[in-house]
Short mmCIF file of C-alpha atoms and ligand atoms in Angstrom, two decimals:
data_model
loop_
_atom_site.label_atom_id
_atom_site.label_comp_id
_atom_site.label_asym_id
_atom_site.label_seq_id
_atom_site.Cartn_x
_atom_site.Cartn_y
_atom_site.Cartn_z
CA UNK A 1 94.54 -32.23 -53.19
CA UNK A 2 94.38 -34.43 -50.10
CA UNK A 3 92.34 -37.58 -49.89
CA UNK A 4 90.34 -38.15 -46.78
CA UNK A 5 89.77 -41.81 -46.03
CA UNK A 6 87.18 -41.35 -43.29
CA UNK A 7 84.61 -38.94 -44.60
CA UNK A 8 83.38 -39.36 -48.16
CA UNK A 9 80.23 -37.27 -48.13
CA UNK A 10 78.79 -34.43 -46.06
CA UNK A 11 75.59 -32.43 -46.18
CA UNK A 12 75.08 -28.68 -45.81
CA UNK A 13 71.85 -26.84 -45.04
CA UNK A 14 70.62 -23.44 -43.94
CA UNK A 15 67.86 -23.20 -41.36
CA UNK A 16 65.83 -20.55 -39.51
CA UNK A 17 65.80 -16.91 -40.62
CA UNK A 18 68.18 -16.18 -43.49
CA UNK A 19 71.16 -13.87 -43.09
CA UNK A 20 73.55 -12.24 -45.57
CA UNK A 21 76.67 -14.40 -45.72
CA UNK A 22 74.84 -17.75 -45.71
CA UNK A 23 75.63 -18.23 -49.39
CA UNK A 24 79.28 -17.38 -48.86
CA UNK A 25 79.38 -19.98 -46.07
CA UNK A 26 77.79 -22.62 -48.34
CA UNK A 27 80.38 -21.84 -51.01
CA UNK A 28 83.21 -22.17 -48.52
CA UNK A 29 81.92 -25.51 -47.19
CA UNK A 30 81.55 -26.90 -50.72
CA UNK A 31 84.96 -25.72 -51.90
CA UNK A 32 86.77 -26.72 -48.69
CA UNK A 33 85.24 -30.19 -48.95
CA UNK A 34 85.98 -30.45 -52.68
CA UNK A 35 89.62 -29.61 -52.00
CA UNK A 36 89.74 -32.72 -49.82
CA UNK A 37 87.84 -34.94 -52.26
CA UNK A 38 84.73 -34.97 -50.09
CA UNK A 39 81.37 -34.92 -51.84
CA UNK A 40 78.77 -32.40 -50.71
CA UNK A 41 75.01 -32.69 -50.83
CA UNK A 42 73.14 -29.40 -50.54
CA UNK A 43 69.97 -29.94 -48.51
CA UNK A 44 67.09 -27.64 -49.45
CA UNK A 45 64.65 -25.96 -47.04
CA UNK A 46 66.52 -26.74 -43.84
CA UNK A 47 65.65 -29.83 -41.82
CA UNK A 48 62.49 -30.29 -43.93
CA UNK A 49 64.70 -31.12 -46.88
CA UNK A 50 66.66 -33.62 -44.84
CA UNK A 51 63.53 -35.45 -43.70
CA UNK A 52 62.16 -35.50 -47.25
CA UNK A 53 65.43 -36.22 -49.06
CA UNK A 54 65.25 -32.90 -50.94
CA UNK A 55 68.93 -32.72 -51.85
CA UNK A 56 71.17 -31.60 -54.68
CA UNK A 57 74.73 -32.62 -55.46
CA UNK A 58 77.15 -29.72 -55.26
CA UNK A 59 80.68 -29.17 -56.46
CA UNK A 60 83.18 -26.34 -56.68
CA UNK A 61 81.53 -25.02 -59.84
CA UNK A 62 77.96 -25.06 -58.53
CA UNK A 63 78.87 -22.33 -56.04
CA UNK A 64 80.43 -19.93 -58.55
CA UNK A 65 79.78 -16.28 -57.78
CA UNK A 66 77.93 -17.09 -54.57
CA UNK A 67 79.95 -14.91 -52.17
CA UNK A 68 78.25 -11.72 -53.24
CA UNK A 69 74.67 -13.02 -53.21
CA UNK A 70 72.24 -12.36 -50.36
CA UNK A 71 69.72 -14.92 -49.11
CA UNK A 72 70.48 -18.62 -49.32
CA UNK A 73 70.54 -20.64 -52.53
CA UNK A 74 69.44 -23.70 -50.53
CA UNK A 75 66.36 -21.90 -49.19
CA UNK A 76 65.58 -22.03 -45.50
CA UNK A 77 62.67 -22.97 -43.28
CA UNK A 78 61.67 -23.70 -39.74
CA UNK A 79 60.71 -27.37 -39.35
CA UNK A 80 58.08 -28.38 -36.76
CA UNK A 81 58.42 -32.12 -37.43
CA UNK A 82 62.09 -32.03 -36.53
CA UNK A 83 61.27 -30.85 -33.00
CA UNK A 84 60.00 -34.37 -32.18
CA UNK A 85 61.98 -37.59 -31.90
CA UNK A 86 60.13 -39.19 -34.79
CA UNK A 87 61.19 -36.39 -37.15
CA UNK A 88 64.77 -36.57 -35.88
CA UNK A 89 64.82 -40.32 -36.46
CA UNK A 90 63.54 -39.80 -40.02
CA UNK A 91 66.29 -37.23 -40.63
CA UNK A 92 68.96 -39.59 -39.25
CA UNK A 93 67.63 -42.40 -41.47
CA UNK A 94 67.80 -40.03 -44.45
CA UNK A 95 71.43 -39.25 -43.63
CA UNK A 96 72.25 -42.96 -43.62
CA UNK A 97 70.34 -43.57 -46.84
CA UNK A 98 72.00 -40.61 -48.57
CA UNK A 99 75.44 -41.51 -47.25
CA UNK A 100 75.77 -38.24 -45.34
CA UNK A 101 78.40 -38.86 -42.66
CA UNK A 102 78.69 -35.29 -41.42
CA UNK A 103 76.21 -32.42 -41.45
CA UNK A 104 76.98 -28.69 -41.40
CA UNK A 105 74.01 -26.47 -40.59
CA UNK A 106 74.12 -22.70 -40.91
CA UNK A 107 71.71 -20.74 -38.71
CA UNK A 108 70.93 -19.69 -35.15
CA UNK A 109 70.15 -21.32 -31.80
CA UNK A 110 67.16 -23.30 -33.17
CA UNK A 111 69.40 -24.73 -35.90
CA UNK A 112 71.97 -25.81 -33.31
CA UNK A 113 69.32 -27.50 -31.18
CA UNK A 114 68.47 -29.52 -34.29
CA UNK A 115 72.11 -30.53 -34.74
CA UNK A 116 72.39 -31.55 -31.10
CA UNK A 117 69.31 -33.77 -31.44
CA UNK A 118 70.58 -35.32 -34.66
CA UNK A 119 74.02 -36.06 -33.23
CA UNK A 120 72.31 -38.32 -30.66
CA UNK A 121 71.37 -40.56 -33.61
CA UNK A 122 75.01 -40.93 -34.61
CA UNK A 123 75.31 -38.21 -37.25
CA UNK A 124 78.45 -36.05 -36.98
CA UNK A 125 77.27 -32.44 -36.73
CA UNK A 126 78.73 -28.93 -36.82
CA UNK A 127 76.96 -25.54 -36.73
CA UNK A 128 77.90 -22.19 -38.25
CA UNK A 129 76.34 -19.16 -36.52
CA UNK A 130 74.31 -16.96 -38.86
CA UNK A 131 71.69 -14.47 -37.73
CA UNK A 132 71.40 -10.72 -38.12
CA UNK A 133 70.54 -10.57 -34.40
CA UNK A 134 74.12 -11.45 -33.25
CA UNK A 135 72.47 -13.00 -30.19
CA UNK A 136 74.42 -16.27 -29.93
CA UNK A 137 76.40 -16.17 -26.69
CA UNK A 138 79.14 -18.62 -27.62
CA UNK A 139 80.43 -16.43 -30.45
CA UNK A 140 81.38 -12.76 -30.70
CA UNK A 141 80.04 -12.68 -34.24
CA UNK A 142 77.20 -14.19 -36.24
CA UNK A 143 77.04 -14.00 -40.03
CA UNK A 144 74.77 -11.30 -41.38
CA UNK A 145 75.10 -8.84 -38.50
CA UNK A 146 77.50 -6.48 -40.25
CA UNK A 147 75.48 -6.36 -43.47
CA UNK A 148 72.21 -5.83 -41.58
CA UNK A 149 73.81 -2.96 -39.63
CA UNK A 150 75.07 -1.37 -42.85
CA UNK A 151 71.69 -1.75 -44.55
CA UNK A 152 69.90 -0.09 -41.65
CA UNK A 153 72.50 2.67 -41.37
CA UNK A 154 72.28 3.50 -45.08
CA UNK A 155 68.49 3.76 -44.85
CA UNK A 156 68.55 5.84 -41.66
CA UNK A 157 71.09 8.25 -43.16
CA UNK A 158 68.49 8.88 -45.87
CA UNK A 159 65.77 9.34 -43.28
CA UNK A 160 67.98 11.80 -41.42
CA UNK A 161 68.17 14.01 -44.53
CA UNK A 162 64.42 14.43 -44.77
CA UNK A 163 64.00 14.69 -40.97
CA UNK A 164 66.50 17.55 -41.01
CA UNK A 165 64.61 19.36 -43.81
CA UNK A 166 61.29 19.11 -41.97
CA UNK A 167 62.72 19.41 -38.44
CA UNK A 168 61.10 16.15 -37.41
CA UNK A 169 61.74 13.21 -35.15
CA UNK A 170 62.25 9.82 -36.76
CA UNK A 171 61.44 6.71 -34.73
CA UNK A 172 62.99 3.67 -36.38
CA UNK A 173 62.23 0.10 -35.41
CA UNK A 174 65.01 -2.38 -36.15
CA UNK A 175 64.99 -6.17 -35.90
CA UNK A 176 66.87 -8.25 -33.34
CA UNK A 177 64.13 -10.45 -31.89
CA UNK A 178 64.68 -10.38 -28.07
CA UNK A 179 68.10 -8.74 -28.29
CA UNK A 180 69.33 -5.17 -28.73
CA UNK A 181 72.75 -5.72 -30.37
CA UNK A 182 71.58 -4.61 -33.81
CA UNK A 183 69.75 -1.58 -32.37
CA UNK A 184 72.78 -0.54 -30.33
CA UNK A 185 75.20 -0.68 -33.28
CA UNK A 186 72.77 1.01 -35.65
CA UNK A 187 71.93 3.69 -33.10
CA UNK A 188 75.57 4.53 -32.45
CA UNK A 189 76.42 4.56 -36.15
CA UNK A 190 73.55 6.94 -36.96
CA UNK A 191 74.03 9.28 -33.99
CA UNK A 192 70.63 8.46 -32.50
CA UNK A 193 69.35 10.66 -29.68
CA UNK A 194 68.01 7.57 -27.89
CA UNK A 195 68.41 3.82 -28.32
CA UNK A 196 65.83 1.56 -26.73
CA UNK A 197 66.86 -2.07 -26.19
CA UNK A 198 65.04 -4.95 -24.46
CA UNK A 199 68.01 -5.57 -22.13
CA UNK A 200 67.39 -2.23 -20.37
CA UNK A 201 64.10 -0.89 -19.03
CA UNK A 202 63.82 2.74 -20.07
CA UNK A 203 62.36 5.81 -18.46
CA UNK A 204 60.30 7.54 -21.17
CA UNK A 205 60.73 11.03 -19.74
CA UNK A 206 64.40 10.82 -18.85
CA UNK A 207 65.75 8.58 -21.60
CA UNK A 208 63.82 10.04 -24.54
CA UNK A 209 62.01 13.32 -23.90
CA UNK A 210 64.73 14.88 -21.78
CA UNK A 211 67.39 14.03 -24.37
CA UNK A 212 65.33 15.58 -27.14
CA UNK A 213 64.72 18.72 -25.05
CA UNK A 214 68.41 19.02 -24.25
CA UNK A 215 69.25 18.51 -27.92
CA UNK A 216 66.86 21.25 -28.98
CA UNK A 217 68.33 23.69 -26.49
CA UNK A 218 71.78 22.78 -27.85
CA UNK A 219 70.61 23.64 -31.37
CA UNK A 220 69.61 20.28 -32.87
CA UNK A 221 66.65 20.45 -35.23
CA UNK A 222 65.96 16.75 -35.88
CA UNK A 223 66.29 13.51 -33.95
CA UNK A 224 66.56 9.78 -34.53
CA UNK A 225 65.20 7.36 -31.94
CA UNK A 226 66.09 3.69 -32.49
CA UNK A 227 63.72 1.09 -31.06
CA UNK A 228 64.70 -2.58 -30.99
CA UNK A 229 61.69 -4.70 -31.97
CA UNK A 230 61.96 -6.55 -28.64
CA UNK A 231 61.03 -3.33 -26.80
CA UNK A 232 57.55 -2.97 -28.30
CA UNK A 233 55.80 -1.14 -31.09
CA UNK A 234 57.66 1.87 -32.43
CA UNK A 235 54.39 3.52 -33.51
CA UNK A 236 53.08 3.68 -29.93
CA UNK A 237 56.38 5.19 -28.79
CA UNK A 238 56.30 7.70 -31.66
CA UNK A 239 52.76 8.81 -30.78
CA UNK A 240 53.80 9.42 -27.21
CA UNK A 241 56.92 11.35 -28.26
CA UNK A 242 54.87 13.57 -30.60
CA UNK A 243 52.33 14.24 -27.85
CA UNK A 244 55.01 15.11 -25.28
CA UNK A 245 57.30 17.23 -27.47
CA UNK A 246 54.86 18.72 -29.97
CA UNK A 247 57.40 17.87 -32.68
CA UNK A 248 56.21 16.23 -35.89
CA UNK A 249 57.25 12.56 -35.58
CA UNK A 250 57.39 9.77 -38.19
CA UNK A 251 57.81 6.03 -37.81
CA UNK A 252 59.81 3.66 -40.02
CA UNK A 253 59.87 -0.09 -39.54
CA UNK A 254 63.01 -1.44 -41.14
CA UNK A 255 61.66 -5.02 -41.28
CA UNK A 256 63.00 -7.67 -43.60
CA UNK A 257 65.02 -5.20 -45.68
CA UNK A 258 67.69 -5.82 -43.03
CA UNK A 259 67.84 -9.51 -43.89
CA UNK A 260 68.60 -9.09 -47.59
CA UNK A 261 71.29 -7.65 -49.81
CA UNK A 262 74.78 -8.49 -50.92
CA UNK A 263 76.89 -9.34 -47.86
CA UNK A 264 79.52 -6.88 -46.66
CA UNK A 265 83.21 -7.73 -47.04
CA UNK A 266 83.27 -8.64 -43.35
CA UNK A 267 80.41 -11.12 -43.73
CA UNK A 268 81.98 -12.66 -46.83
CA UNK A 269 85.32 -13.16 -45.12
CA UNK A 270 83.82 -14.44 -41.86
CA UNK A 271 81.53 -16.83 -43.75
CA UNK A 272 84.45 -18.17 -45.74
CA UNK A 273 86.54 -18.69 -42.61
CA UNK A 274 83.70 -20.34 -40.70
CA UNK A 275 82.82 -22.66 -43.58
CA UNK A 276 86.43 -23.77 -43.94
CA UNK A 277 86.80 -24.26 -40.19
CA UNK A 278 83.59 -26.32 -40.03
CA UNK A 279 84.87 -28.77 -42.67
CA UNK A 280 88.16 -29.08 -40.76
CA UNK A 281 86.21 -29.89 -37.59
CA UNK A 282 84.32 -32.73 -39.30
CA UNK A 283 87.62 -34.09 -40.62
CA UNK A 284 88.97 -34.06 -37.08
CA UNK A 285 85.95 -36.22 -36.18
CA UNK A 286 84.47 -33.55 -33.93
CA UNK A 287 80.70 -33.63 -33.51
CA UNK A 288 77.87 -31.77 -31.76
CA UNK A 289 79.87 -28.57 -32.00
CA UNK A 290 79.38 -25.02 -33.18
CA UNK A 291 82.00 -22.80 -34.80
CA UNK A 292 82.58 -19.66 -32.72
CA UNK A 293 84.55 -16.48 -33.30
CA UNK A 294 86.17 -15.60 -29.98
CA UNK A 295 88.92 -13.06 -29.33
CA UNK A 296 89.61 -12.75 -33.06
CA UNK A 297 90.04 -16.51 -33.52
CA UNK A 298 87.94 -19.38 -34.79
CA UNK A 299 87.28 -21.97 -32.13
CA UNK A 300 84.65 -24.67 -31.67
CA UNK A 301 82.42 -25.36 -28.70
CA UNK A 302 80.14 -28.18 -27.64
CA UNK A 303 76.58 -27.28 -28.66
CA UNK A 304 75.08 -28.02 -25.22
CA UNK A 305 77.60 -25.70 -23.62
CA UNK A 306 77.00 -23.04 -26.29
CA UNK A 307 73.22 -23.22 -25.83
CA UNK A 308 73.48 -22.88 -22.06
CA UNK A 309 75.16 -19.47 -22.35
CA UNK A 310 73.41 -16.08 -22.32
CA UNK A 311 74.67 -13.19 -24.40
CA UNK A 312 74.85 -9.81 -22.70
CA UNK A 313 74.68 -6.44 -24.34
CA UNK A 314 77.95 -4.53 -24.48
CA UNK A 315 77.36 -2.31 -21.45
CA UNK A 316 80.30 0.00 -22.14
CA UNK A 317 78.88 0.82 -25.54
CA UNK A 318 75.40 1.28 -24.10
CA UNK A 319 76.67 3.69 -21.40
CA UNK A 320 78.76 5.60 -23.93
CA UNK A 321 75.62 6.58 -25.85
CA UNK A 322 74.45 8.79 -22.94
CA UNK A 323 77.46 11.10 -23.45
CA UNK A 324 77.73 10.91 -27.21
CA UNK A 325 74.09 11.44 -28.15
CA UNK A 326 73.78 14.86 -26.49
O1 F6P B 401 66.27 -13.88 -36.17
C1 F6P B 401 66.30 -13.05 -37.28
C2 F6P B 401 65.01 -12.25 -37.38
O2 F6P B 401 65.11 -11.41 -38.51
C3 F6P B 401 64.67 -11.43 -36.15
O3 F6P B 401 65.40 -10.24 -36.05
C4 F6P B 401 63.19 -11.23 -36.33
O4 F6P B 401 62.54 -11.03 -35.10
C5 F6P B 401 62.76 -12.53 -36.96
O5 F6P B 401 63.91 -13.11 -37.54
C6 F6P B 401 61.68 -12.41 -38.00
O6 F6P B 401 61.32 -13.68 -38.41
P1 F6P B 401 60.44 -13.97 -39.71
O7 F6P B 401 61.31 -13.79 -40.91
O8 F6P B 401 60.00 -15.38 -39.53
O9 F6P B 401 59.32 -12.98 -39.70
#
């Protein structure tokens, strides 16, 4: 066990929407710190907990069995007060009072903006990307994406069974906020006839109806249409499809089911790697950074730079669907 003379205590929190793998990341941060004789304070309810000193001491044993658990044991929240300088100052004061020298926050873009603001008050900060949307441009992967895909795919496979029996169309709305990454992966994995994403305007006749007609001629008796929530309401699209095709059509909104559940092996491993890397970064006295997975490697990037980037949809995958879904 190494001793670290510089950092004695760090804090860890989860913020924004939860994602499977957050617990595994907390566990990794706590154990990686413990291995270096660094104390860890778990901060409850995101930045709210920091402002209000809602903390709990953690050690290697307090994170037993956490890798397989969904949600976040520290709870999460969005914090309005923290958006203003006064709230940030209160959080920085709390860090000083609690002896927190470095802070690791697990979440999405909003969480990283919080870290950037806090670092201006002299707190060493590091972010770990976690959101089922996989919409953070600086990293190829965000924790929770794989599990959310698997959850949606498992449910849609079940839907496909009953759609096949009744020769129906199933319109499924998946999460993703303003991005279509989740919809694209889920649509490909379930053999959807059409995948609607906010990154691409779609032609209702050509991109949906025509594909269903072609499929019917080719002998298909049921269809899955995936709608990313950023596109609009799946029910309105389903009504239109039913009216145009005359085929019985049902709507399913996947909703928050996608945010829960035991994380996949991929999310557990990625969370463990990211948590370990984040502790290393604090030890190297890095600050205002976010851990990123790029080209199969962990790297870190300045938060301002990371936030200035825009993530694009994988266009090759999107184009591929036109051939494969026929
Ligand atoms: O960012 C994750 C996410 O699940 C999005 O896909 C979705 O739009 C949003 O959060 C839902 O937020 P809430 O849990 O606050 O309803």
